[in-house]
């Protein structure tokens, strides 16, 4: 019988690596994908992005500067509090995020297409179980 701790570790490893492939991180990069994904909902400060990404403010500031240069995000000074600078996604950033997501779906399709029928059924069941886990 399998121990829950070994299943948990195996699942953690698989989910982490699958999420990288699903993000289409090859072209965009995982860090940029995460920032664009966070900003797709609403603008955030560098501090909020750093907290969200679990990195230092200095690291996030450097990443944001590179993304501004690449045209993926822009800095906007708050109209109420001029000290506050929000980072927002640009149209080019939205397009890059969508392309990376599409690449991730294609990546997953390629891997699933190489599986046998029983394995596909098992993955379908596992996906249903995982959806239940994240909604409870």
C-alpha atoms as a PDB file:
ATOM      1  CA  UNK A   1       0.000   0.000   0.000  1.00  0.00           C
ATOM      2  CA  UNK A   2       1.224   3.487  -0.822  1.00  0.00           C
ATOM      3  CA  UNK A   3       1.912   5.943   1.961  1.00  0.00           C
ATOM      4  CA  UNK A   4       0.256   9.337   1.642  1.00  0.00           C
ATOM      5  CA  UNK A   5       3.601  11.086   2.213  1.00  0.00           C
ATOM      6  CA  UNK A   6       5.228   9.387  -0.783  1.00  0.00           C
ATOM      7  CA  UNK A   7       2.177  10.090  -2.952  1.00  0.00           C
ATOM      8  CA  UNK A   8       2.222  13.722  -1.811  1.00  0.00           C
ATOM      9  CA  UNK A   9       5.908  14.124  -2.689  1.00  0.00           C
ATOM     10  CA  UNK A  10       5.488  12.428  -6.057  1.00  0.00           C
ATOM     11  CA  UNK A  11       2.437  14.542  -6.861  1.00  0.00           C
ATOM     12  CA  UNK A  12       4.201  17.747  -5.761  1.00  0.00           C
ATOM     13  CA  UNK A  13       7.134  17.003  -8.063  1.00  0.00           C
ATOM     14  CA  UNK A  14       4.858  16.151 -11.000  1.00  0.00           C
ATOM     15  CA  UNK A  15       2.614  19.194 -10.557  1.00  0.00           C
ATOM     16  CA  UNK A  16       5.572  21.588 -10.316  1.00  0.00           C
ATOM     17  CA  UNK A  17       7.148  20.276 -13.491  1.00  0.00           C
ATOM     18  CA  UNK A  18       3.867  20.027 -15.369  1.00  0.00           C
ATOM     19  CA  UNK A  19       3.018  23.618 -14.448  1.00  0.00           C
ATOM     20  CA  UNK A  20       6.268  24.799 -16.026  1.00  0.00           C
ATOM     21  CA  UNK A  21       5.434  23.045 -19.271  1.00  0.00           C
ATOM     22  CA  UNK A  22       1.856  24.307 -19.192  1.00  0.00           C
ATOM     23  CA  UNK A  23       3.028  27.875 -18.820  1.00  0.00           C
ATOM     24  CA  UNK A  24       4.779  27.652 -22.148  1.00  0.00           C
ATOM     25  CA  UNK A  25       7.797  28.924 -20.275  1.00  0.00           C
ATOM     26  CA  UNK A  26      10.220  28.060 -23.059  1.00  0.00           C
ATOM     27  CA  UNK A  27       9.839  31.302 -24.997  1.00  0.00           C
ATOM     28  CA  UNK A  28       8.502  33.717 -22.404  1.00  0.00           C
ATOM     29  CA  UNK A  29      10.185  32.381 -19.290  1.00  0.00           C
ATOM     30  CA  UNK A  30       8.483  31.179 -16.152  1.00  0.00           C
ATOM     31  CA  UNK A  31       9.103  34.369 -14.152  1.00  0.00           C
ATOM     32  CA  UNK A  32       7.709  36.607 -16.869  1.00  0.00           C
ATOM     33  CA  UNK A  33       4.732  34.309 -17.319  1.00  0.00           C
ATOM     34  CA  UNK A  34       3.939  34.509 -13.597  1.00  0.00           C
ATOM     35  CA  UNK A  35       4.179  38.320 -13.562  1.00  0.00           C
ATOM     36  CA  UNK A  36       2.000  38.706 -16.659  1.00  0.00           C
ATOM     37  CA  UNK A  37      -0.513  36.241 -15.278  1.00  0.00           C
ATOM     38  CA  UNK A  38      -0.746  38.179 -12.007  1.00  0.00           C
ATOM     39  CA  UNK A  39      -1.105  41.490 -13.839  1.00  0.00           C
ATOM     40  CA  UNK A  40      -3.760  40.180 -16.224  1.00  0.00           C
ATOM     41  CA  UNK A  41      -6.356  40.621 -13.465  1.00  0.00           C
ATOM     42  CA  UNK A  42      -5.313  44.107 -12.349  1.00  0.00           C
ATOM     43  CA  UNK A  43      -2.262  46.356 -11.919  1.00  0.00           C
ATOM     44  CA  UNK A  44      -0.009  45.731  -8.916  1.00  0.00           C
ATOM     45  CA  UNK A  45       2.938  47.403  -7.245  1.00  0.00           C
ATOM     46  CA  UNK A  46       6.406  45.887  -7.436  1.00  0.00           C
ATOM     47  CA  UNK A  47       6.093  45.013  -3.733  1.00  0.00           C
ATOM     48  CA  UNK A  48       2.812  43.192  -4.314  1.00  0.00           C
ATOM     49  CA  UNK A  49       4.287  41.336  -7.288  1.00  0.00           C
ATOM     50  CA  UNK A  50       7.308  40.341  -5.190  1.00  0.00           C
ATOM     51  CA  UNK A  51       5.051  39.033  -2.435  1.00  0.00           C
ATOM     52  CA  UNK A  52       2.894  37.190  -4.971  1.00  0.00           C
ATOM     53  CA  UNK A  53       5.956  35.660  -6.644  1.00  0.00           C
ATOM     54  CA  UNK A  54       7.724  34.930  -3.357  1.00  0.00           C
ATOM     55  CA  UNK A  55      10.858  36.815  -4.373  1.00  0.00           C
ATOM     56  CA  UNK A  56      12.628  39.876  -3.040  1.00  0.00           C
ATOM     57  CA  UNK A  57      11.484  43.351  -4.034  1.00  0.00           C
ATOM     58  CA  UNK A  58      14.927  43.939  -5.569  1.00  0.00           C
ATOM     59  CA  UNK A  59      14.636  40.835  -7.757  1.00  0.00           C
ATOM     60  CA  UNK A  60      11.122  41.767  -8.855  1.00  0.00           C
ATOM     61  CA  UNK A  61      12.159  45.346  -9.563  1.00  0.00           C
ATOM     62  CA  UNK A  62      14.916  44.081 -11.852  1.00  0.00           C
ATOM     63  CA  UNK A  63      12.515  41.728 -13.631  1.00  0.00           C
ATOM     64  CA  UNK A  64       9.883  44.459 -14.052  1.00  0.00           C
ATOM     65  CA  UNK A  65      12.491  46.817 -15.519  1.00  0.00           C
ATOM     66  CA  UNK A  66      13.447  44.193 -18.103  1.00  0.00           C
ATOM     67  CA  UNK A  67       9.777  43.603 -18.888  1.00  0.00           C
ATOM     68  CA  UNK A  68       9.179  47.359 -19.303  1.00  0.00           C
ATOM     69  CA  UNK A  69      12.092  47.443 -21.752  1.00  0.00           C
ATOM     70  CA  UNK A  70      10.579  44.501 -23.638  1.00  0.00           C
ATOM     71  CA  UNK A  71       7.220  46.296 -23.820  1.00  0.00           C
ATOM     72  CA  UNK A  72       5.364  43.625 -21.842  1.00  0.00           C
ATOM     73  CA  UNK A  73       4.418  45.848 -18.888  1.00  0.00           C
ATOM     74  CA  UNK A  74       4.327  49.544 -18.098  1.00  0.00           C
ATOM     75  CA  UNK A  75       4.733  51.675 -15.008  1.00  0.00           C
ATOM     76  CA  UNK A  76       1.920  54.074 -14.113  1.00  0.00           C
ATOM     77  CA  UNK A  77       2.048  56.633 -11.322  1.00  0.00           C
ATOM     78  CA  UNK A  78      -1.048  56.590  -9.101  1.00  0.00           C
ATOM     79  CA  UNK A  79      -3.182  59.715  -9.647  1.00  0.00           C
ATOM     80  CA  UNK A  80      -4.135  59.921  -5.963  1.00  0.00           C
ATOM     81  CA  UNK A  81      -0.749  59.064  -4.409  1.00  0.00           C
ATOM     82  CA  UNK A  82       2.123  60.150  -6.657  1.00  0.00           C
ATOM     83  CA  UNK A  83       4.557  58.033  -4.593  1.00  0.00           C
ATOM     84  CA  UNK A  84       2.799  54.842  -5.653  1.00  0.00           C
ATOM     85  CA  UNK A  85       3.728  53.248  -8.979  1.00  0.00           C
ATOM     86  CA  UNK A  86       1.533  50.507 -10.378  1.00  0.00           C
ATOM     87  CA  UNK A  87       2.716  47.982 -12.923  1.00  0.00           C
ATOM     88  CA  UNK A  88       0.195  47.032 -15.591  1.00  0.00           C
ATOM     89  CA  UNK A  89       0.239  44.615 -18.491  1.00  0.00           C
ATOM     90  CA  UNK A  90       0.462  46.026 -22.018  1.00  0.00           C
ATOM     91  CA  UNK A  91      -1.283  44.683 -25.099  1.00  0.00           C
ATOM     92  CA  UNK A  92       2.027  43.073 -26.128  1.00  0.00           C
ATOM     93  CA  UNK A  93       2.158  41.472 -22.684  1.00  0.00           C
ATOM     94  CA  UNK A  94      -1.363  40.086 -23.091  1.00  0.00           C
ATOM     95  CA  UNK A  95      -0.432  38.678 -26.482  1.00  0.00           C
ATOM     96  CA  UNK A  96       2.744  37.078 -25.080  1.00  0.00           C
ATOM     97  CA  UNK A  97       0.777  35.579 -22.185  1.00  0.00           C
ATOM     98  CA  UNK A  98      -1.854  34.152 -24.538  1.00  0.00           C
ATOM     99  CA  UNK A  99       0.827  32.719 -26.835  1.00  0.00           C
ATOM    100  CA  UNK A 100       2.598  31.087 -23.880  1.00  0.00           C
ATOM    101  CA  UNK A 101      -0.689  29.605 -22.665  1.00  0.00           C
ATOM    102  CA  UNK A 102      -1.367  28.236 -26.159  1.00  0.00           C
ATOM    103  CA  UNK A 103       2.137  26.749 -26.252  1.00  0.00           C
ATOM    104  CA  UNK A 104       1.452  25.116 -22.886  1.00  0.00           C
ATOM    105  CA  UNK A 105      -1.756  23.523 -24.128  1.00  0.00           C
ATOM    106  CA  UNK A 106       0.034  22.241 -27.236  1.00  0.00           C
ATOM    107  CA  UNK A 107       2.830  20.865 -25.027  1.00  0.00           C
ATOM    108  CA  UNK A 108       0.294  18.974 -22.924  1.00  0.00           C
ATOM    109  CA  UNK A 109      -1.560  17.663 -25.991  1.00  0.00           C
ATOM    110  CA  UNK A 110       1.710  16.249 -27.369  1.00  0.00           C
ATOM    111  CA  UNK A 111       2.361  14.423 -24.107  1.00  0.00           C
ATOM    112  CA  UNK A 112      -1.174  13.097 -23.761  1.00  0.00           C
ATOM    113  CA  UNK A 113      -1.279  11.964 -27.403  1.00  0.00           C
ATOM    114  CA  UNK A 114       1.662   9.653 -26.651  1.00  0.00           C
ATOM    115  CA  UNK A 115      -0.244   7.811 -23.916  1.00  0.00           C
ATOM    116  CA  UNK A 116      -2.300   4.633 -24.048  1.00  0.00           C
ATOM    117  CA  UNK A 117      -6.084   4.694 -23.471  1.00  0.00           C
ATOM    118  CA  UNK A 118      -5.944   3.428 -19.881  1.00  0.00           C
ATOM    119  CA  UNK A 119      -3.372   6.091 -18.945  1.00  0.00           C
ATOM    120  CA  UNK A 120      -5.590   8.806 -20.428  1.00  0.00           C
ATOM    121  CA  UNK A 121      -8.517   7.540 -18.336  1.00  0.00           C
ATOM    122  CA  UNK A 122      -6.285   7.560 -15.239  1.00  0.00           C
ATOM    123  CA  UNK A 123      -5.197  11.150 -15.942  1.00  0.00           C
ATOM    124  CA  UNK A 124      -8.796  12.204 -16.432  1.00  0.00           C
ATOM    125  CA  UNK A 125      -9.708  10.737 -13.058  1.00  0.00           C
ATOM    126  CA  UNK A 126      -6.651  12.320 -11.405  1.00  0.00           C
ATOM    127  CA  UNK A 127      -7.599  15.719 -12.873  1.00  0.00           C
ATOM    128  CA  UNK A 128     -11.097  15.391 -11.419  1.00  0.00           C
ATOM    129  CA  UNK A 129      -9.674  14.506  -8.010  1.00  0.00           C
ATOM    130  CA  UNK A 130      -7.237  17.432  -8.108  1.00  0.00           C
ATOM    131  CA  UNK A 131     -10.019  19.862  -9.067  1.00  0.00           C
ATOM    132  CA  UNK A 132     -11.936  18.670  -6.016  1.00  0.00           C
ATOM    133  CA  UNK A 133      -8.833  19.168  -3.844  1.00  0.00           C
ATOM    134  CA  UNK A 134      -8.414  22.809  -4.891  1.00  0.00           C
ATOM    135  CA  UNK A 135     -12.068  23.720  -4.443  1.00  0.00           C
ATOM    136  CA  UNK A 136     -12.455  22.351  -0.915  1.00  0.00           C
END
